[in-house]
XYZ file of C-alpha atoms in Angstrom:
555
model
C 23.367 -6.852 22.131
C 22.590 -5.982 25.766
C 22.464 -2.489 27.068
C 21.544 -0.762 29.967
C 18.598 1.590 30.324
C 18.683 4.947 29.127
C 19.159 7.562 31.634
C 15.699 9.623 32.195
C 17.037 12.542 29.750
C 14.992 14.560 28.078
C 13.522 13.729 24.854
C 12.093 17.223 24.488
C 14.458 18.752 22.739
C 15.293 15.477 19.866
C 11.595 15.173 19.380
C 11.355 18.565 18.732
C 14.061 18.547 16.296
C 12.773 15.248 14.889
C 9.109 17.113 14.358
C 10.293 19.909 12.607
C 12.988 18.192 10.050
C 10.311 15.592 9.148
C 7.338 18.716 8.811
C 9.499 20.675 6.855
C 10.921 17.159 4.181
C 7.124 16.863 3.649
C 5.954 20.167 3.720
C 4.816 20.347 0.098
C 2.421 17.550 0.767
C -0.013 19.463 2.398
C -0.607 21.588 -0.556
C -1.617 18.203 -2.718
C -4.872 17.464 -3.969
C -6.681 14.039 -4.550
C -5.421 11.577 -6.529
C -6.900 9.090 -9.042
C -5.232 6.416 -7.099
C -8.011 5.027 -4.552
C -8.758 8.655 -3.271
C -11.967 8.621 -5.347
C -13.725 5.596 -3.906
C -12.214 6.316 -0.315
C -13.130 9.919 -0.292
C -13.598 12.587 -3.018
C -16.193 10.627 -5.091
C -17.769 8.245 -2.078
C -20.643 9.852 -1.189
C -20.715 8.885 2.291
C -18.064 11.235 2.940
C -19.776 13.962 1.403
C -21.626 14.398 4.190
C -20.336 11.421 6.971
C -23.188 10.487 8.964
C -23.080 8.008 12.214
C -25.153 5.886 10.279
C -22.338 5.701 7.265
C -19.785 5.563 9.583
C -21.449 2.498 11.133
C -21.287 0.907 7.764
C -17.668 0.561 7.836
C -17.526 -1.547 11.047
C -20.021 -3.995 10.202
C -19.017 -5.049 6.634
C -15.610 -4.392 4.437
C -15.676 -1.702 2.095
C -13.743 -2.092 -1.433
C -12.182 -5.082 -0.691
C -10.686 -3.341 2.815
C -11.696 -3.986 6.804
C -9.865 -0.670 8.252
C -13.110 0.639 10.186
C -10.596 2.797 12.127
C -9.365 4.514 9.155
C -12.683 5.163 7.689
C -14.341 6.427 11.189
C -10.733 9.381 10.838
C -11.672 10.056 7.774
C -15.357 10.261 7.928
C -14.597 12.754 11.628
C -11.526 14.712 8.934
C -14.650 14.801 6.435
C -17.307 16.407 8.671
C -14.477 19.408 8.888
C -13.305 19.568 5.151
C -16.319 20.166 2.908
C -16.277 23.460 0.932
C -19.456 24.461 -0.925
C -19.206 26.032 -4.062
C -21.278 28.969 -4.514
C -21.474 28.875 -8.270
C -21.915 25.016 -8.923
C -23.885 24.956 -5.634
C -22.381 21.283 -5.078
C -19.910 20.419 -2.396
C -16.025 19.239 -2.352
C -14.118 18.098 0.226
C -10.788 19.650 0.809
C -7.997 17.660 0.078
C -5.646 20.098 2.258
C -7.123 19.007 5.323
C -6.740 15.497 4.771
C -3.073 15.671 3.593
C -2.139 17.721 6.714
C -3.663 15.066 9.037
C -1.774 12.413 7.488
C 1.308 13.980 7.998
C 0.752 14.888 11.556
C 0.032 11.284 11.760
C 3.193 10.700 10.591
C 5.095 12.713 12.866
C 3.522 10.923 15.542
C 4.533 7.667 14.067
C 8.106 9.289 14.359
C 7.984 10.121 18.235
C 6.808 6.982 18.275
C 9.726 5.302 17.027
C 12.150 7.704 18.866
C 10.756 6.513 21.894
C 10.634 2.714 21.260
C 14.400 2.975 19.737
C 15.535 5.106 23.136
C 14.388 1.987 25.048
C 15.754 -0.803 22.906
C 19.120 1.580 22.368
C 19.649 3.101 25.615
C 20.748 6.162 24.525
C 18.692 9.529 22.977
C 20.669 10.423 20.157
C 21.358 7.109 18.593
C 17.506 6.630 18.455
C 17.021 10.340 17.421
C 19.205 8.895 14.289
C 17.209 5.600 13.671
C 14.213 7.537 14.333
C 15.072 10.217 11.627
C 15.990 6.962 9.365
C 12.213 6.119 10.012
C 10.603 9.380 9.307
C 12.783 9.981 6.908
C 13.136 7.807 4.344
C 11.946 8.498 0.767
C 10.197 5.053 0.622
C 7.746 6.703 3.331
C 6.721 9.332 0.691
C 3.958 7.090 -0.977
C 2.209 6.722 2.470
C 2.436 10.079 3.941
C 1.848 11.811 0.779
C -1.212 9.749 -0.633
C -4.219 10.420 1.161
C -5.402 6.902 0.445
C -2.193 5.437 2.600
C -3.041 7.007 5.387
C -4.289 3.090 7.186
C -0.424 2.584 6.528
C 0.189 6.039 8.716
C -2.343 5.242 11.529
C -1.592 1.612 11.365
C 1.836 2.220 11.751
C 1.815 5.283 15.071
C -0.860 2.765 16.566
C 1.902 -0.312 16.261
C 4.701 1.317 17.070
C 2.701 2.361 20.436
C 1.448 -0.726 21.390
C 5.168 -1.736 21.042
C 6.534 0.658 23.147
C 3.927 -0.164 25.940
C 4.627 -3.765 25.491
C 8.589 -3.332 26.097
C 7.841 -1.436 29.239
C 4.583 -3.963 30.372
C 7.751 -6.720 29.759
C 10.839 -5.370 31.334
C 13.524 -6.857 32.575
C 14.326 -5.243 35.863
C 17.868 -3.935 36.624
C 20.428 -4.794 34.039
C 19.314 -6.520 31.013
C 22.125 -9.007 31.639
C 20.747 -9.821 34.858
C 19.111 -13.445 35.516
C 15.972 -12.428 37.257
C 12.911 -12.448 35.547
C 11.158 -9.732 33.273
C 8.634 -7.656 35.940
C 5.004 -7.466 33.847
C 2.784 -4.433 34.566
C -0.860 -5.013 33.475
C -2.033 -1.938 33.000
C 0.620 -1.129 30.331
C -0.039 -4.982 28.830
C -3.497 -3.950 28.538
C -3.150 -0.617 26.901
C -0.714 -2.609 24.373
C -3.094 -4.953 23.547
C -5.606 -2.554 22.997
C -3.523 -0.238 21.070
C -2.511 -3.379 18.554
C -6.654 -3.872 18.463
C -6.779 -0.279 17.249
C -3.708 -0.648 14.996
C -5.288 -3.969 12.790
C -8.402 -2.288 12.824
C -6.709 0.601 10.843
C -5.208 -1.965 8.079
C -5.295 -5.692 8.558
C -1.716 -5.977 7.687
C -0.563 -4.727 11.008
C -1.634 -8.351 12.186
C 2.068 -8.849 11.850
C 2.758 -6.838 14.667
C 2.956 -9.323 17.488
C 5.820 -11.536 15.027
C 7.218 -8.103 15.623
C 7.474 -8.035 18.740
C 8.781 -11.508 18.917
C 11.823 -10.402 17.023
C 11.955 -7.804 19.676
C 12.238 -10.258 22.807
C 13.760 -12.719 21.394
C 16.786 -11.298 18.883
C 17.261 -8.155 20.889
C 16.003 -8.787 24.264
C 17.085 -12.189 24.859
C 14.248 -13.557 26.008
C 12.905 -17.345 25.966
C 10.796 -17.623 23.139
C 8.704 -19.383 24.567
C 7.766 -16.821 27.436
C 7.754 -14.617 24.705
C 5.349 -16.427 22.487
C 2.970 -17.066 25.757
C 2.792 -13.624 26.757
C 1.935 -12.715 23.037
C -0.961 -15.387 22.710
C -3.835 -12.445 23.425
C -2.753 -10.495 20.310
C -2.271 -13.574 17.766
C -5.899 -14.108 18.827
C -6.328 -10.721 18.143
C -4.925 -11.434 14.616
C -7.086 -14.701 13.735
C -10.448 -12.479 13.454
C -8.856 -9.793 11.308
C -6.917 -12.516 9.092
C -10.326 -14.383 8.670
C -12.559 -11.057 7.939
C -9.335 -10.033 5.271
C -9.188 -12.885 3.554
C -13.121 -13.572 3.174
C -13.079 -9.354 2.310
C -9.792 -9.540 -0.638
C -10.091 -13.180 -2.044
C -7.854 -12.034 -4.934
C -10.352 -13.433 -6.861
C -9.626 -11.144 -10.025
C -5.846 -12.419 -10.164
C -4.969 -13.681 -13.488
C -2.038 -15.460 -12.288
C -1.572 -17.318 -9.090
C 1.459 -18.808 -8.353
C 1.180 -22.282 -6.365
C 2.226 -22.617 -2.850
C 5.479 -23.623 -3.340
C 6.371 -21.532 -5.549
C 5.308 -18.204 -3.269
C 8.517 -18.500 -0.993
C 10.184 -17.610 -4.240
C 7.364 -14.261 -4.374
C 8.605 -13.754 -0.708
C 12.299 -13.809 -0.994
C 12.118 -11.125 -4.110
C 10.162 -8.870 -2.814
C 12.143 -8.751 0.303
C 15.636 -8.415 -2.215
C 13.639 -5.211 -3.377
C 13.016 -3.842 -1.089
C 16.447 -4.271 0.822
C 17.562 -2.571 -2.414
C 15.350 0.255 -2.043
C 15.812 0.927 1.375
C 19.821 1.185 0.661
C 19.774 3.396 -2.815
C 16.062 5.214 -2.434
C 15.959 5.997 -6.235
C 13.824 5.295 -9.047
C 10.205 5.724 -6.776
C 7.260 4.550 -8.015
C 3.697 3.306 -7.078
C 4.210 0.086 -9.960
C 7.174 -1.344 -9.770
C 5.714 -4.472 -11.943
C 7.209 -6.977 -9.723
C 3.878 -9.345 -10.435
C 4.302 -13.035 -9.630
C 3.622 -13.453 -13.479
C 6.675 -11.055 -14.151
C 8.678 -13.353 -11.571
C 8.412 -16.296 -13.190
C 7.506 -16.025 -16.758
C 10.109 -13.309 -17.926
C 13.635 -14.625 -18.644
C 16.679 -12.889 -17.256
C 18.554 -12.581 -13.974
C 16.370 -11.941 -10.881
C 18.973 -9.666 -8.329
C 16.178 -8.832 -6.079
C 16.001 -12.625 -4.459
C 20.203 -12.567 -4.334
C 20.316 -9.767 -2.361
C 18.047 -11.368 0.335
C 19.851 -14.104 0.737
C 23.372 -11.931 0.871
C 21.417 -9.919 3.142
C 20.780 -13.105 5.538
C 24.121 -14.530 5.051
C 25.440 -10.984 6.467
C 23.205 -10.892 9.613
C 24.054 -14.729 10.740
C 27.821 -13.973 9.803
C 27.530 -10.833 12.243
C 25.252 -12.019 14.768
C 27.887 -13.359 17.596
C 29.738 -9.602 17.598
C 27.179 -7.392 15.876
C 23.659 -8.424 16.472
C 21.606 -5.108 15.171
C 21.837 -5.977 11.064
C 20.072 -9.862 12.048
C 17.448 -8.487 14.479
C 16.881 -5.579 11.586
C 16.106 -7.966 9.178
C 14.051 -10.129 11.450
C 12.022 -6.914 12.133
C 12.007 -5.528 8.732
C 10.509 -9.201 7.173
C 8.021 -9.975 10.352
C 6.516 -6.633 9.330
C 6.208 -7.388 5.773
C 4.956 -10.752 5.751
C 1.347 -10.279 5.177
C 1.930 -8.324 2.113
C 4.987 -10.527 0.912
C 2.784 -12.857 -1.588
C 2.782 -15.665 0.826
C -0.787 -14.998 0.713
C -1.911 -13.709 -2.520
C -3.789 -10.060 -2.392
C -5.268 -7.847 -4.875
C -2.333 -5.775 -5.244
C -0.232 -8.351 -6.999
C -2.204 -8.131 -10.103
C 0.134 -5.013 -10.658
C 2.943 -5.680 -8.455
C 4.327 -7.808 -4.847
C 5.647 -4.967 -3.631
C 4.804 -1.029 -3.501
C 6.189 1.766 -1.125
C 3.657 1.964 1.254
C 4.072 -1.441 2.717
C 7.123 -0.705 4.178
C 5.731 1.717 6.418
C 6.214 -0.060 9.808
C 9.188 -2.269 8.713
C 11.626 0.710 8.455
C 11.637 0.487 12.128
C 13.916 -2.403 11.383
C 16.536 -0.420 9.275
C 16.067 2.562 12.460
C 17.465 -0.158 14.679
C 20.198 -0.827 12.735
C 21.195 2.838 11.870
C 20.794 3.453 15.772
C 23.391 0.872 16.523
C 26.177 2.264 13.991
C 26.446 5.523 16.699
C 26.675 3.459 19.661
C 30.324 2.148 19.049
C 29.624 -1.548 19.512
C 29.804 -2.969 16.365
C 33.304 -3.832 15.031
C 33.945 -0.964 12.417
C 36.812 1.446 12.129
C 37.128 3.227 15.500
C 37.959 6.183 13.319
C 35.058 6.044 11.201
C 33.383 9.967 11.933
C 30.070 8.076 12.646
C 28.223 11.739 13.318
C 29.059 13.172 10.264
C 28.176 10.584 8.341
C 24.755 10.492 10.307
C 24.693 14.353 9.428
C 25.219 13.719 5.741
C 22.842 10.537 5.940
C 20.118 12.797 7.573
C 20.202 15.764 4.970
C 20.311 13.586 1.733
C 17.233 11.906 2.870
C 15.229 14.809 3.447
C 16.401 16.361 0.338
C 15.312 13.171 -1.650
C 12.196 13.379 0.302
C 11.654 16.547 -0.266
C 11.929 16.155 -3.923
C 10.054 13.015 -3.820
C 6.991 14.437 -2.547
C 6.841 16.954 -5.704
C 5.767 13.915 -7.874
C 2.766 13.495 -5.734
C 1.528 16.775 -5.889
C -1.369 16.091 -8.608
C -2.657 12.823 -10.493
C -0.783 13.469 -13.817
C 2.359 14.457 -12.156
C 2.381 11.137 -10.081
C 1.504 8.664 -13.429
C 3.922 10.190 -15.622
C 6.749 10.105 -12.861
C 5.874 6.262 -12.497
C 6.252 5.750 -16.126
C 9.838 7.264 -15.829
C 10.746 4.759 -13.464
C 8.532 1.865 -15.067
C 7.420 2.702 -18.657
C 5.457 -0.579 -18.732
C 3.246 0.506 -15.445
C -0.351 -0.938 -16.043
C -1.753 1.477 -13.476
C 0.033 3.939 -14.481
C -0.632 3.469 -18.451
C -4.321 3.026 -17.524
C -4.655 5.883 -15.067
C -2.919 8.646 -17.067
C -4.566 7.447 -20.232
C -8.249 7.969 -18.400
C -7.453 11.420 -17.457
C -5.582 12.134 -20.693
C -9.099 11.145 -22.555
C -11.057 13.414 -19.745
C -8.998 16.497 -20.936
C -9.596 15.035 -24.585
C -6.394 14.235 -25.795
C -7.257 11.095 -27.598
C -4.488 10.332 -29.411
C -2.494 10.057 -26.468
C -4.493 8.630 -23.913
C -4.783 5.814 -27.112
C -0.884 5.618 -27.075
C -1.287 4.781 -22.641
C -3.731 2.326 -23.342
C -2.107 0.133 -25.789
C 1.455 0.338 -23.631
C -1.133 -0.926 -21.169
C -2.370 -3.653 -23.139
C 1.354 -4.362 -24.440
C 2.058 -5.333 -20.625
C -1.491 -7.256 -20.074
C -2.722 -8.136 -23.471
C -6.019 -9.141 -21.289
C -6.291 -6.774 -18.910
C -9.939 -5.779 -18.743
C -9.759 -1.639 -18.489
C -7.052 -1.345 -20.529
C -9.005 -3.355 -23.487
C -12.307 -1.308 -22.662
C -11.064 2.056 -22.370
C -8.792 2.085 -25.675
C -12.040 0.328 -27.342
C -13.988 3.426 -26.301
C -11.236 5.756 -27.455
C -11.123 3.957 -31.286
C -14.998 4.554 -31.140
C -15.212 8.019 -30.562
C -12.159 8.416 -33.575
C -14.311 5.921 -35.764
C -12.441 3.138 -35.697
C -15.118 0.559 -35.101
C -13.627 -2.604 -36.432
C -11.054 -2.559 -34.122
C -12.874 -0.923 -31.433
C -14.689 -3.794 -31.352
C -12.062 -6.157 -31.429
C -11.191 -4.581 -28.168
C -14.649 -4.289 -26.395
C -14.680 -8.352 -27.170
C -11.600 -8.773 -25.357
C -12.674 -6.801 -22.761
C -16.294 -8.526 -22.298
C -13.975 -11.911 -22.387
C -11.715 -11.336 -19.435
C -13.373 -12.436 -15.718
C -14.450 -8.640 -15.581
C -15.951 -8.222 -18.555
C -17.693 -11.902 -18.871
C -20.004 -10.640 -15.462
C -20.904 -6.623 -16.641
C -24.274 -6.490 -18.851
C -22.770 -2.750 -19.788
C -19.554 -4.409 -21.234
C -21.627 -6.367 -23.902
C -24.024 -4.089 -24.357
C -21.147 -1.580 -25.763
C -20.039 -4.431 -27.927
C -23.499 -4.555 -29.560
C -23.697 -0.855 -29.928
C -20.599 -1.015 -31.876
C -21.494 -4.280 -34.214
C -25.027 -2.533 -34.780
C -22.652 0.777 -35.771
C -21.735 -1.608 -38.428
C -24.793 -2.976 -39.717
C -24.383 -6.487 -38.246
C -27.341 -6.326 -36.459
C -27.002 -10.034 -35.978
C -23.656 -10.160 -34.098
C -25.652 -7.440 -32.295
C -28.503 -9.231 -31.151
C -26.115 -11.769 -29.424
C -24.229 -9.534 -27.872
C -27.505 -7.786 -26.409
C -28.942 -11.344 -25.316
C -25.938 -12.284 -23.116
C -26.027 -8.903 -21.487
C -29.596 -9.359 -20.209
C -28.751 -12.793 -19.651
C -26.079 -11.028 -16.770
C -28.891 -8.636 -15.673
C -32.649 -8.837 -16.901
C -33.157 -5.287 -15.974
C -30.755 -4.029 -17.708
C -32.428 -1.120 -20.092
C -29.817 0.297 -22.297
C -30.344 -3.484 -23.122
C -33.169 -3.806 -23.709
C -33.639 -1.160 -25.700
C -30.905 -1.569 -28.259
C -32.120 -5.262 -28.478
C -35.485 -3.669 -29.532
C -33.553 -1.403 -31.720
C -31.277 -4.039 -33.067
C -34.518 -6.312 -34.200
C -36.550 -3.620 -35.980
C -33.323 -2.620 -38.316
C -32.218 -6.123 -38.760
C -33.286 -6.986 -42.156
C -36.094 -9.284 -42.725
C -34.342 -12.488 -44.880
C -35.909 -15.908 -45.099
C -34.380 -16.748 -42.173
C -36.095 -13.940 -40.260
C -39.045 -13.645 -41.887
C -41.980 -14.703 -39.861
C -43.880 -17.413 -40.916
């Protein structure tokens, strides 16, 4: 589809509009607190947050940190830390306020919408069909998980830094005059550079925006009508932007602790799912969750009709069906699966272990459905003349942010968020796991038991799971089969490398006077760590209350 350029009206006014619809659909985020969903290790319980120091903050560029390279991230949060600690006069300890930190990420997010306003005004030509795909972008209940969690705020700065760098790039790259013209695209440096350097700053916030120059390949090529190849050689600084970050990801999130790895030819099929999903998702936003149990395991060792990978490929037949009279649904797509690909099991990641796919990875891909919801007010493609495309966009616009809205209530506190994922997946591992830790904090231990074996009725050999329903049986006296779980649990990868795993399992066998069993246990723990003293000293313990036999008599 080639259109003119936009006439220089204002976007004052939409972006306005656009800023106050999207602040007011996530208002009740800002009012959140923590959550026991990676907001613990990244910031209420890391102590180099409580305070951040230059030489902390230093930390996070030179080496990963939980598995993550997103220095950027960390450095915002560590400067969003330095502002939000609260001292308690009574405890005399210090908090940091979760307030703060849920109001940033939403003003990121807003800025992520301009953002996308002003790259769809240039790619549609006209304000208020952007202002539409834009409001499809900020909008969007699937952007809930990422503007609402604290945690997926790399997907929020990631994302406003992308969509940036894109904009710059489109007007570094344009064509001059009409778009149908034969002369060739003008280049402006300056605006080249300050691309390049805002897709720098975008990787550096999560690795996963490496995908953004295949982006912007899908831009020049599908929409633009550029030669690839002029495309491809003018995008050759930020693929070697990409290599680094791809290298220092990899080496940083081996997936080492996967218990299932599909083989590489079987990963297109991971691929083509999750992309079926997530079409789904994006069409009927329902049913939210942070576990959708889409593992590669689940893919292709549980019997029964898989719709997800069906509707990709309708999805594809669609867009090269429509692509000589209606190009926006092909170019969509193109956009919506270039930004996905890192996190489309391709390349396995940490993640999967619970699920391919999860809300906040479709952060910068909903540009792709903006695009396409742009076009639909623009009267090119070949529908109905009569079709009352505003009010439709009207009616599009309001359910959104009142499924947004709504959304964002099941984020508002840790419980609220695990027991609205088991809703929409009873069988959640995190979930099952998560809500039965805080379930057993509040000491409710019969039902943090009943989350633990759901959990273990999912993964029979998931580590936590095993370990934390073992302790649970302990403190109610079941030690038989408390130890039958603490075994499991010292058995799986985890569990075979953590001296305190075992150690428990001795405890427990020596709570049942077999101090031999014990002993063992005790031994292979210090054979993981030497130094270990609890140990040690039940090892000590263990041999003075064994009873002396033949066997163990001294001679």
């Amino acid at each position: 589809m080639s259109l003119p350029h936009a006439r220089k009206s204002s976007l004052f006014w939409p972006a306005l509009a656009l800023a106050l619809v999207t602040a007011a659909a996530f208002s009740p985020v800002c009012t959140s607190e923590f959550l026991r969903w990676d907001d613990p290790h990244n910031l209420s319980d890391n102590p180099d947050m409580n305070p951040p120091t230059l030489r902390t903050v230093a930390r996070y560029w030179t080496a990963p940190y939980k598995d993550l390279y997103a220095p950027l991230t960390y450095t915002a949060w560590s400067a969003a830390a330095a502002l939000a600690r609260m001292d308690d006069a009574a405890t005399g300890s210090t908090s940091l306020n979760p307030y703060l930190f849920h109001t940033l990420n939403l003003s990121l997010h807003i800025g992520a919408s301009l953002a996308a306003l002003a790259l769809l005004r240039r790619l549609l030509g006209a304000t208020w069909p952007a202002w539409c795909g834009a409001m499809v972008f900020a909008l969007h209940p699937v952007q809930v998980e990422s503007v609402a969690w604290i945690s997926g705020m790399k997907d929020v700065l990631a994302g406003l830094l992308g969509l940036t760098s894109a904009r710059q790039y489109l007007a570094a790259t344009e064509r001059p005059g009409n778009w149908g013209s034969n002369s060739p695209p003008s280049f402006v440096w300056h605006r080249y550079a300050l691309a390049l350097a805002l897709a720098a700053l975008a990787m550096l916030s999560k690795p996963s925006a490496v995908a953004l120059p295949l982006v912007l390949i899908a831009i020049d090529v599908g929409w633009r009508r550029y030669p690839w190849r002029i495309s491809l050689v003018r995008l050759i600084p930020f693929f070697v932007l990409a290599v680094p970050v791809i290298a220092i990801g990899k080496a940083a999130q081996p997936a080492a602790n996967l218990d299932y790895v599909p083989p590489v030819y079987l990963r297109p099929l991971v691929a083509i799912d999750a992309i079926g999903f997530y079409l789904g998702k994006t069409a009927l936003p329902i049913g939210l969750g942070i576990d959708y149990g889409r593992s590669p395991r689940w893919l292709f060792q549980t019997p029964g009709l898989k719709w997800a990978g069906l509707i990709a490929v309708m999805a594809c037949a669609f867009a090269v069906a429509a692509w000589r009279r209606w190009r926006a649904p092909g170019v969509g797509l193109l956009l919506f699966t270039a930004a996905l690909l890192p996190t489309l099991g391709l390349i396995p990641f940490d993640y999967q272990a619970y699920s391919t796919v999860a809300d906040h990875y479709l952060y910068l891909a909903m540009i792709g459905p903006g695009l396409v919801a742009g076009t639909l007010l623009l009267g090119k493609p070949p529908l109905t003349p009569a079709l009352p495309r505003h009010g439709v966009a009207a009616v599009a616009i309001i359910a959104m942010a009142w499924l947004t809205f709504a959304q964002t209530r099941h984020w508002r506190d840790s419980q609220s968020l695990f027991r609205h994922t088991l809703r929409v997946n009873p069988a959640s591992l995190a979930a099952n796991v998560n809500l039965g830790n805080l379930l057993a904090e509040q000491g409710q231990t019969d039902e943090a038991i009943a989350c633990f074996r759901s959990a273990i009725a999912t993964a029979p050999e998931d580590y936590h799971a095993n370990l934390n329903l073992a302790n649970m049986l302990r403190l109610k006296g079941m030690l038989a089969e408390a130890e039958d779980h603490y075994r499991k649990a010292a058995n799986t990868r985890l569990g075979a490398t953590s001296a305190q795993t075992w150690t428990t399992l001795g405890a427990v066998q020596a709570m049942q006077k077999r101090y031999d069993d014990a002993i063992e246990s005790f031994q292979r723990a210090l054979s993981i760590d030497p130094a270990y003293g609890p140990a040690k000293q039940n090892l000590d313990l263990a041999l003075k209350l064994r009873p002396i036999t033949p066997a163990t008599r001294p001679s």
